[in-house]
XYZ file of C-alpha atoms in Angstrom:
672
model
C 0.000 0.000 0.000
C 1.480 3.376 -1.024
C 2.245 5.929 1.663
C -0.121 8.914 2.014
C 0.897 12.411 3.098
C -1.510 14.519 5.137
C -1.940 18.302 5.110
C -4.074 19.693 7.928
C -6.170 22.648 6.781
C -7.834 24.849 9.423
C -10.563 27.146 8.138
C -11.682 30.117 10.264
C -15.091 31.352 9.260
C -17.653 33.903 10.328
C -18.371 37.610 10.253
C -20.314 39.805 12.607
C -23.539 38.690 11.014
C -23.434 35.220 9.546
C -21.109 32.737 8.000
C -23.337 29.969 6.818
C -24.081 28.617 3.401
C -26.102 25.744 2.031
C -23.947 25.636 -1.079
C -21.059 23.276 -1.673
C -17.625 24.670 -0.860
C -14.489 22.819 -1.884
C -10.821 23.456 -1.269
C -7.708 22.726 -3.347
C -4.080 23.078 -2.264
C -1.748 24.237 -5.015
C 1.904 23.328 -4.523
C 4.990 24.283 -6.467
C 5.112 20.707 -7.853
C 1.516 19.521 -7.966
C -2.040 20.140 -6.723
C -4.227 18.192 -4.333
C -7.600 16.854 -5.351
C -10.571 19.031 -4.455
C -11.741 18.431 -0.879
C -15.390 19.121 -0.078
C -15.739 21.017 3.207
C -18.301 19.670 5.668
C -21.327 21.920 5.278
C -22.278 21.555 8.961
C -19.510 23.887 10.124
C -20.793 26.775 8.031
C -23.628 27.340 10.487
C -21.296 28.128 13.372
C -20.516 31.507 14.903
C -17.880 34.116 14.155
C -14.347 32.844 14.495
C -15.188 29.137 14.399
C -12.253 26.976 13.336
C -12.775 23.646 11.614
C -9.957 21.403 10.452
C -9.926 18.995 7.540
C -7.191 16.652 6.426
C -6.143 16.689 2.803
C -4.391 13.444 1.934
C -2.110 13.126 -1.104
C 0.089 10.410 -2.519
C 3.019 12.724 -3.194
C 4.357 15.843 -1.471
C 2.954 18.915 -3.200
C 6.086 21.028 -2.838
C 5.839 24.529 -1.391
C 2.178 25.456 -0.902
C 1.746 28.606 -2.969
C -2.042 28.881 -3.302
C -5.263 27.769 -1.682
C -8.285 27.666 -3.978
C -11.835 27.875 -2.656
C -14.757 27.111 -4.944
C -18.440 27.488 -4.201
C -21.204 25.898 -6.225
C -24.653 27.422 -6.243
C -27.544 25.126 -5.326
C -31.152 26.350 -4.981
C -30.257 29.666 -3.412
C -27.085 31.719 -3.590
C -25.847 31.888 -0.003
C -22.844 33.983 0.932
C -20.035 32.589 3.012
C -17.441 34.618 4.883
C -13.957 33.167 5.206
C -11.577 34.860 7.612
C -8.391 32.880 7.036
C -6.980 29.440 6.283
C -4.008 27.820 7.995
C -2.189 24.887 6.414
C 0.107 22.553 8.349
C 2.353 20.532 6.015
C 3.478 16.932 6.616
C 6.814 18.330 7.829
C 5.060 20.485 10.459
C 5.488 23.839 8.710
C 2.534 26.157 9.375
C 1.390 28.555 6.652
C -1.214 31.306 6.957
C -3.504 32.361 4.099
C -5.477 35.520 5.015
C -8.839 35.838 3.279
C -11.331 38.152 5.053
C -13.707 37.985 2.124
C -17.230 36.994 1.272
C -17.469 34.116 -1.150
C -20.587 34.538 -3.211
C -22.149 33.319 -6.434
C -20.457 30.460 -8.255
C -17.059 31.800 -7.429
C -13.459 30.659 -7.216
C -11.248 32.512 -4.783
C -7.484 32.125 -4.940
C -5.597 32.844 -1.719
C -1.897 33.413 -1.336
C 0.002 33.103 1.910
C 0.304 36.070 4.250
C 3.781 37.147 3.284
C 3.872 40.684 1.886
C 5.439 40.825 -1.573
C 6.384 43.711 -3.827
C 5.501 43.065 -7.480
C 9.115 43.164 -8.629
C 9.992 40.430 -6.105
C 7.047 38.178 -6.920
C 7.370 35.160 -9.173
C 3.572 34.879 -9.505
C 3.000 38.049 -11.492
C 0.265 36.481 -13.600
C -1.948 35.917 -10.542
C -1.420 39.535 -9.492
C -2.377 40.733 -12.960
C -5.545 38.620 -13.025
C -6.491 39.721 -9.504
C -6.134 43.420 -10.362
C -7.964 43.102 -13.675
C -10.851 41.499 -11.786
C -10.858 44.249 -9.140
C -10.735 47.004 -11.749
C -13.924 45.604 -13.255
C -15.570 45.815 -9.814
C -14.129 49.145 -8.641
C -14.874 51.660 -11.373
C -14.492 55.430 -11.129
C -17.521 57.664 -11.562
C -18.049 61.438 -11.439
C -21.124 61.641 -9.216
C -21.324 65.418 -9.579
C -19.345 67.469 -12.077
C -16.234 68.864 -10.425
C -16.288 66.560 -7.366
C -13.539 64.066 -6.510
C -14.366 60.863 -8.356
C -16.176 58.152 -6.430
C -17.319 54.551 -6.825
C -19.523 53.656 -9.783
C -22.572 52.559 -7.767
C -25.920 54.282 -7.314
C -27.020 52.302 -4.275
C -25.336 50.376 -1.496
C -26.563 47.062 -2.882
C -24.610 47.683 -6.104
C -21.291 47.751 -4.237
C -18.888 44.799 -4.305
C -20.009 42.534 -1.493
C -16.694 42.768 0.386
C -17.092 46.498 1.037
C -20.799 46.554 1.880
C -21.928 47.144 5.432
C -22.771 44.035 7.345
C -26.464 43.916 8.191
C -26.158 45.412 11.674
C -24.285 48.406 10.287
C -26.546 49.272 7.380
C -27.129 53.010 7.133
C -30.246 54.973 6.309
C -29.547 58.583 7.262
C -33.195 59.627 7.205
C -34.249 56.792 9.527
C -31.209 57.282 11.786
C -31.855 61.007 12.172
C -35.583 60.484 12.768
C -34.759 57.845 15.374
C -32.393 60.312 17.054
C -35.110 62.990 16.977
C -37.522 60.560 18.643
C -34.960 59.416 21.228
C -34.169 63.029 22.086
C -37.853 63.803 22.581
C -38.058 66.300 19.725
C -41.044 64.877 17.841
C -43.442 67.469 19.218
C -41.370 70.238 17.616
C -41.384 68.577 14.187
C -45.134 69.192 14.001
C -44.427 72.932 14.265
C -41.844 72.861 11.478
C -42.008 76.467 10.261
C -42.617 78.173 13.605
C -39.940 80.232 15.348
C -38.807 79.722 18.906
C -39.914 82.426 21.329
C -36.526 83.296 22.818
C -33.028 81.872 23.276
C -34.006 79.996 26.424
C -36.629 78.173 24.324
C -33.815 76.160 22.719
C -33.288 74.484 26.095
C -36.313 72.348 25.264
C -34.140 70.534 22.757
C -31.957 69.471 25.677
C -34.734 67.628 27.546
C -33.135 64.167 27.349
C -29.528 65.101 26.756
C -26.761 64.682 29.311
C -23.494 65.888 27.826
C -20.838 67.840 29.703
C -19.442 69.790 26.751
C -22.766 70.673 25.145
C -24.177 71.748 28.514
C -21.109 73.959 29.020
C -21.680 75.413 25.560
C -25.351 76.028 26.342
C -24.418 77.952 29.485
C -21.507 79.963 28.036
C -22.133 80.174 24.277
C -22.580 83.960 24.174
C -19.302 84.742 25.937
C -16.580 86.011 23.614
C -14.083 83.678 25.289
C -16.186 80.613 24.424
C -16.669 81.916 20.886
C -12.914 82.338 20.406
C -12.001 79.023 22.064
C -13.933 77.065 19.451
C -11.628 78.239 16.664
C -8.883 76.304 18.444
C -10.611 73.250 19.879
C -14.172 73.108 18.603
C -15.460 70.888 15.827
C -13.965 72.991 13.018
C -10.482 73.862 14.312
C -8.987 74.450 10.846
C -10.265 77.954 10.025
C -8.031 80.084 12.244
C -4.974 81.589 10.541
C -2.385 84.137 11.612
C -3.141 87.546 10.109
C -0.106 89.574 9.030
C -1.977 91.946 6.728
C -5.658 92.819 6.786
C -7.625 91.918 3.636
C -8.233 94.959 1.434
C -12.010 94.585 1.676
C -12.070 94.215 5.484
C -12.967 97.726 6.682
C -11.722 97.366 10.265
C -9.615 100.245 11.625
C -7.383 100.987 14.591
C -10.065 103.182 16.165
C -12.642 100.396 16.008
C -10.596 97.801 17.896
C -8.439 100.010 20.145
C -10.496 99.240 23.252
C -10.126 95.479 22.659
C -6.307 95.491 22.518
C -4.922 95.053 26.033
C -1.171 95.450 25.460
C -1.274 99.169 24.694
C -0.167 98.510 21.107
C -1.809 99.670 17.895
C -3.556 97.263 15.549
C -0.599 97.440 13.147
C 1.824 96.702 15.989
C -0.281 93.746 17.145
C -0.381 92.444 13.561
C 3.402 92.682 13.373
C 3.788 91.011 16.783
C 1.732 88.036 15.570
C -1.177 88.462 17.979
C -3.913 88.919 15.369
C -5.666 85.950 13.769
C -8.467 85.712 11.235
C -11.203 83.315 10.159
C -12.224 84.037 6.585
C -15.319 82.457 5.022
C -14.690 83.770 1.493
C -15.688 80.379 0.106
C -19.363 81.227 0.777
C -19.302 84.474 -1.222
C -21.922 84.386 -3.961
C -23.184 80.913 -3.015
C -26.933 80.546 -3.487
C -28.565 79.675 -0.164
C -30.839 76.660 0.210
C -34.000 77.369 -1.798
C -35.584 73.922 -1.598
C -38.401 75.021 0.745
C -40.680 77.612 -0.914
C -42.182 78.465 2.478
C -38.893 79.502 4.085
C -36.341 81.888 2.609
C -32.802 81.096 3.775
C -29.614 83.156 3.675
C -25.836 82.764 3.683
C -23.008 85.208 4.396
C -19.246 85.175 3.785
C -17.887 86.933 6.886
C -14.477 87.982 8.115
C -13.859 87.417 11.819
C -10.816 89.119 13.355
C -9.447 87.387 16.454
C -7.039 88.679 19.076
C -4.678 86.756 21.330
C -4.681 88.904 24.435
C -2.034 89.111 27.162
C -3.704 86.153 28.920
C -3.251 84.015 25.783
C -7.014 83.971 25.235
C -8.457 84.104 21.712
C -11.216 86.721 21.502
C -13.249 88.158 18.587
C -12.615 91.876 18.107
C -14.294 92.629 14.747
C -16.778 90.928 12.413
C -17.729 91.993 8.894
C -20.589 90.036 7.332
C -20.166 91.303 3.758
C -17.182 91.429 1.395
C -17.911 95.024 0.392
C -15.335 97.567 1.558
C -18.046 99.906 2.796
C -19.720 97.198 4.874
C -20.536 97.630 8.539
C -17.975 96.214 10.984
C -19.523 94.794 14.153
C -17.623 95.153 17.428
C -17.789 93.856 21.026
C -18.594 97.414 22.099
C -21.789 97.451 19.992
C -25.252 96.817 21.401
C -25.678 93.283 22.761
C -28.046 92.148 20.013
C -25.902 93.508 17.181
C -22.822 91.676 18.496
C -24.742 88.520 19.363
C -26.234 88.262 15.879
C -22.906 89.011 14.170
C -21.288 86.122 16.070
C -24.221 83.856 15.178
C -23.658 84.637 11.511
C -19.992 83.682 11.809
C -20.930 80.424 13.529
C -23.574 79.647 10.889
C -20.956 80.135 8.170
C -18.482 78.060 10.159
C -20.995 75.222 10.558
C -21.780 75.063 6.848
C -18.110 75.198 5.796
C -17.408 72.471 8.348
C -20.123 70.205 6.992
C -19.207 70.430 3.316
C -15.490 71.222 3.253
C -13.752 70.227 6.487
C -15.823 67.077 6.961
C -17.388 65.860 3.703
C -14.727 66.826 1.162
C -11.534 66.691 3.175
C -12.154 63.422 5.042
C -14.986 61.420 3.439
C -14.488 62.052 -0.262
C -10.686 62.097 -0.200
C -10.563 58.858 1.797
C -12.839 57.232 -0.762
C -10.446 58.224 -3.559
C -7.566 56.536 -1.730
C -9.720 53.457 -1.059
C -10.831 52.986 -4.676
C -7.286 53.454 -5.990
C -6.013 50.924 -3.456
C -8.514 48.272 -4.539
C -7.830 48.962 -8.209
C -4.024 48.978 -8.144
C -2.662 47.002 -5.176
C -2.674 43.221 -5.006
C -3.821 41.629 -1.747
C -0.237 40.452 -1.142
C 1.163 43.959 -1.505
C 2.339 45.177 1.916
C 0.736 48.601 1.354
C -2.632 46.931 0.667
C -2.275 45.070 3.968
C -1.303 48.306 5.715
C -4.167 50.404 4.337
C -7.126 48.037 4.285
C -8.132 48.550 7.962
C -8.202 52.285 7.236
C -10.675 52.106 4.340
C -13.167 49.842 6.146
C -16.749 50.867 5.292
C -15.627 54.196 3.779
C -16.972 53.541 0.284
C -20.172 52.151 1.816
C -20.842 55.160 4.063
C -20.177 57.572 1.193
C -22.461 55.647 -1.142
C -25.200 55.822 1.496
C -24.546 59.581 1.851
C -24.883 60.140 -1.904
C -28.056 58.080 -1.888
C -29.848 59.657 1.097
C -27.909 62.545 2.655
C -26.473 64.967 0.060
C -28.660 63.885 -2.852
C -31.500 65.984 -4.222
C -34.259 65.924 -1.580
C -31.746 64.348 0.797
C -31.614 64.856 4.539
C -28.881 67.526 4.330
C -31.149 70.096 2.733
C -33.834 69.794 5.421
C -31.919 71.947 7.904
C -28.809 73.470 6.334
C -28.299 76.801 4.608
C -25.970 75.146 2.097
C -28.549 72.544 1.060
C -29.747 72.258 -2.524
C -27.543 73.707 -5.265
C -25.178 75.194 -2.665
C -23.662 71.754 -1.986
C -22.222 71.645 -5.496
C -21.198 75.326 -5.482
C -19.260 75.037 -2.217
C -17.504 71.788 -3.170
C -16.492 73.309 -6.523
C -14.870 76.244 -4.718
C -13.225 74.041 -2.109
C -11.677 71.836 -4.792
C -9.520 74.807 -5.820
C -7.628 74.667 -2.524
C -7.624 70.881 -2.061
C -3.953 70.002 -2.443
C -1.789 67.111 -1.335
C 0.316 69.368 0.906
C -2.810 70.738 2.595
C -3.572 67.165 3.698
C -0.162 66.791 5.378
C -1.008 67.762 8.954
C 2.287 69.509 9.848
C 2.199 71.415 6.541
C -1.407 72.472 7.029
C -0.901 74.016 10.479
C 2.313 75.686 9.310
C 0.570 77.155 6.244
C -1.987 78.796 8.562
C 0.792 80.198 10.763
C -0.433 78.351 13.848
C 2.339 75.761 14.268
C 4.264 77.487 17.087
C 3.137 76.348 20.562
C 4.706 79.339 22.274
C 2.966 81.814 19.991
C -0.417 80.075 20.219
C -0.793 77.911 23.341
C -3.814 75.793 24.280
C -4.378 74.670 20.671
C -5.020 71.038 21.571
C -6.143 70.028 18.083
C -2.692 70.983 16.802
C -0.770 69.524 19.750
C -2.590 66.184 19.819
C -2.700 65.998 16.036
C 1.087 66.337 15.845
C 1.552 63.507 18.354
C -0.797 61.194 16.465
C 0.706 62.175 13.100
C 4.182 61.326 14.372
C 3.031 57.977 15.804
C 1.402 57.032 12.487
C 4.384 58.266 10.485
C 6.805 56.244 12.629
C 4.715 53.073 12.195
C 4.416 53.573 8.442
C 8.163 54.184 8.238
C 8.862 50.926 10.075
C 6.623 48.974 7.687
C 8.014 50.646 4.558
C 11.584 49.883 5.587
C 10.762 46.219 6.175
C 9.736 45.768 2.540
C 11.586 48.498 0.655
C 15.346 48.209 0.960
C 16.102 51.357 -1.010
C 14.622 54.303 -2.881
C 15.088 52.286 -6.067
C 12.738 49.596 -4.782
C 10.021 52.275 -4.429
C 10.632 53.457 -7.994
C 10.515 49.879 -9.321
C 7.195 49.078 -7.606
C 4.784 49.349 -10.522
C 1.722 48.813 -8.315
C 2.491 51.624 -5.881
C 3.240 53.937 -8.799
C -0.069 52.944 -10.428
C -1.820 53.607 -7.107
C -0.596 57.213 -6.786
C -1.161 57.820 -10.507
C -4.759 56.626 -10.199
C -5.343 58.980 -7.249
C -3.807 61.905 -9.141
C -5.124 61.453 -12.671
C -8.509 59.897 -11.861
C -9.687 60.472 -8.282
C -8.389 64.037 -7.964
C -8.549 65.038 -11.616
C -11.002 67.866 -10.847
C -8.538 69.688 -8.583
C -6.514 72.391 -10.369
C -3.206 70.777 -11.406
C -4.686 67.577 -9.927
C -4.216 69.137 -6.491
C -0.481 68.673 -6.953
C -0.985 65.105 -5.769
C 2.144 63.121 -6.632
C 1.912 61.015 -9.776
C 5.261 59.397 -9.006
C 7.043 58.426 -5.790
C 10.827 58.370 -5.918
C 11.953 57.780 -2.338
C 11.072 55.831 0.786
C 10.395 59.123 2.578
C 7.903 60.231 -0.071
C 6.090 56.912 0.258
C 6.058 57.185 4.061
C 4.556 60.686 3.936
C 1.935 59.668 1.359
C 0.744 56.656 3.353
C 0.744 58.712 6.554
C -1.586 61.197 4.829
C -3.942 58.361 3.834
C -4.086 56.826 7.319
C -4.153 60.110 9.271
C -6.956 61.552 7.117
C -9.137 58.456 7.483
C -8.573 58.097 11.210
C -7.388 61.126 13.182
C -8.529 63.995 10.971
C -11.998 62.509 10.565
C -12.270 61.873 14.302
C -11.238 65.453 15.099
C -13.955 66.977 12.925
C -16.732 64.404 13.319
C -17.180 63.159 16.856
C -17.472 66.605 18.443
C -20.472 67.573 16.341
C -23.041 67.028 19.075
C -20.810 68.671 21.691
C -20.403 71.921 19.766
C -23.385 72.062 17.395
C -26.279 70.770 19.521
C -26.932 74.158 21.158
C -28.468 75.757 18.090
C -27.699 79.445 18.889
C -24.001 78.490 19.052
C -23.994 76.919 15.573
C -27.120 77.716 13.568
C -27.420 75.412 10.562
C -29.213 78.103 8.560
C -30.493 81.670 8.900
C -33.986 82.839 7.902
C -33.334 86.588 7.788
C -30.634 88.393 5.803
C -27.472 89.477 7.626
C -27.772 92.946 9.163
C -26.160 95.813 7.243
C -26.526 98.490 9.929
C -26.151 98.650 13.672
C -29.020 99.301 16.057
C -31.630 97.701 13.806
C -32.075 94.273 15.440
C -33.766 93.063 18.597
C -34.364 89.625 20.111
C -37.469 89.123 17.971
C -35.374 89.599 14.789
C -32.741 87.198 16.124
C -35.337 84.503 16.844
C -36.824 84.989 13.370
C -33.307 84.573 11.953
C -32.404 81.360 13.799
C -33.612 77.936 12.583
C -37.281 77.245 13.254
C -38.461 74.402 15.474
C -38.492 71.791 12.727
C -35.079 72.662 11.304
C -33.569 72.869 14.782
C -34.903 69.382 15.511
C -33.470 67.941 12.277
C -30.182 69.654 13.082
C -29.917 68.251 16.616
C -30.994 64.779 15.501
C -28.384 64.817 12.731
C -25.439 65.943 14.866
C -26.415 63.435 17.555
C -26.522 60.516 15.107
C -23.269 61.525 13.392
C -21.383 61.816 16.694
C -21.984 58.263 17.894
C -19.325 55.568 17.836
C -20.485 52.360 16.211
C -21.015 49.005 17.900
C -17.781 47.049 17.627
C -15.802 50.173 16.662
C -12.146 49.455 15.844
C -9.888 52.212 17.143
C -6.522 53.315 15.830
C -3.946 50.527 15.828
C -6.485 47.788 16.601
C -6.210 45.282 13.765
C -8.117 42.053 14.554
C -7.831 40.855 10.940
C -4.323 39.496 10.481
C -3.416 40.617 6.983
C 0.229 40.767 8.018
C 1.719 37.475 9.214
C 5.437 38.285 9.358
C 7.181 38.830 12.684
C 8.912 42.157 11.885
C 5.551 43.766 11.028
C 3.943 42.261 14.127
C 6.702 43.893 16.188
C 6.232 47.217 14.389
C 2.494 47.027 15.146
C 3.191 46.345 18.826
C 5.512 49.353 18.946
C 2.809 51.468 17.268
C 0.256 50.471 19.880
C 2.653 51.310 22.693
C 3.223 54.785 21.229
C -0.522 55.296 20.912
C -0.991 54.324 24.567
C 1.685 56.873 25.506
C -0.137 59.570 23.522
C -3.460 58.584 25.114
C -1.944 58.879 28.592
C -0.393 62.289 27.841
C -3.764 63.589 26.639
C -5.603 62.040 29.592
C -3.180 63.622 32.069
C -3.594 67.048 30.450
C -7.371 66.773 30.267
C -7.603 66.116 34.001
C -6.390 69.680 34.535
C -8.843 71.254 32.054
C -12.342 72.520 32.764
C -13.226 71.537 29.207
C -11.267 68.407 28.182
C -10.214 67.873 24.560
C -10.302 64.178 23.697
C -11.193 64.008 19.976
C -7.598 63.087 19.047
C -6.992 60.688 21.905
C -6.017 57.461 20.084
C -8.475 55.386 22.124
C -11.257 57.566 20.637
C -10.032 57.579 17.009
C -11.680 54.947 14.786
C -9.399 53.399 12.156
C -11.509 54.563 9.229
C -14.212 56.917 7.977
C -17.273 54.817 8.699
C -19.944 57.250 9.958
């Protein structure tokens, strides 16, 4: 009787929802010398829970050689069930243990070819044909589409069900923005206000009714202190849109502020010009909203936008305070001051915060985290093989991003979508604002250190208490160090970066396809020549999807829930003269009861972490199997813990803690 050799194959199955299938699934081992016969997997194990491991023995008459591939095939019976395979481990007759990561749904009558977990650059791979076939298949699935003229390109899918199955939400995480926001409105006890959609609130205190069921330290602090100039100024540093403040060296020509106007606000005894020269004057400029047509989707409610200047002063106590606001771009426009009547100044600040909210929603949040991350994700799927180390590095950071954006295009920012129910930039304004913002969307502006330096706010001594900058720099450096470790494991030289045709195709696809509507393609690199350039590029991808999104998303309820602090729209035009407004005019300007309820429901729903959220550096799916990368990942996690502890220690001393960039609160990817 001839001797038989046995390979033990362990299959780990299951997802968060289900793993089972009634279809036939078979497995074939492909060796460097020969293949095994197909082995039918016992269908009973497919009904088990997430992470179940079942072993089968594959017996052969001759040694197969080095195991280079595992093939899985599924036959369709009466119904097409989907089956989720996490990974496959193979133990050879000699005792060698090989890992074959999968983490994919196997659907239809499909053959899936798995390679072992070792990361391989294309130039070092002797199985180039499999890489080519894999990428050709992915490029048929992941197609570019221009959803709106002038936008970054996105996935070619009109609905979530049209997406490739591997990037769809699992059932528990399906997203319907309208239902989610309505559920939030109901949970917050706001239904009674929805019935009075067009009616104004009576006075500012009336907005407290929105807070009936809410217990939130930051938002309660905002509610109590929102009208103080100190609270207004603080938000430019550490609120939900901390990217608008820039150092002002020279006043804009059409900003009509003068020395006489602000003299009483300057506490060092210097003139405005001297304070400008000393670096104590900052500005928030909402020029992007100039000429944008306000939301006109509701014929019963006229809505308005403004494009204000807001001049900010760092006083001798290192506090940021507003000292002048101009709501129009005309040189003869009125300049509102802290010394004006209380209602004039209050309304001027509200107009700035309304502009800030709308720029945050469309530019800071939607364009500069969601849409850019989707571009990186699509290019990754199209150009990087599953065995490419950069694919393995990036895939946790694109989880659910294409799915959430597809849902947003379907229900949130579409015509008649949820966004236009409450926001001044709803309707045609969405497209107008994104078009303008694309002109300043550049690669360098997505590099965190470059972005804070370009705004003149990088110096801690000159501008203290800017926790967004301080924490962001720590997280950026931790990510950059981790990426550098991984890059140096696989790329021995700058030449190896240049010779990597897949990584070059990846950055070219981002530049020439995804970002083609930016002027000069946003100066996104179309070629990477050095290890350092690759490290920076991948740090941008990961930081944008994780830290930057967290910084501008999860504080939305904290800072936007108190409607007078961040009105989503205004129903009266901005004032052009002083002494003309009273509280009645202010209440008629602020969002009505229905819009305020939509607004609060939306920012509540968008600020929630998801069940089973995976935070930065937590990688339960083992795409990498090699020891040096495992060690680099462990080092990364240790650095993130150090950053978390530094932030926690600082926050204990603060009346208002800043935690949005604490690594234990930063999800890996844009998924909400």
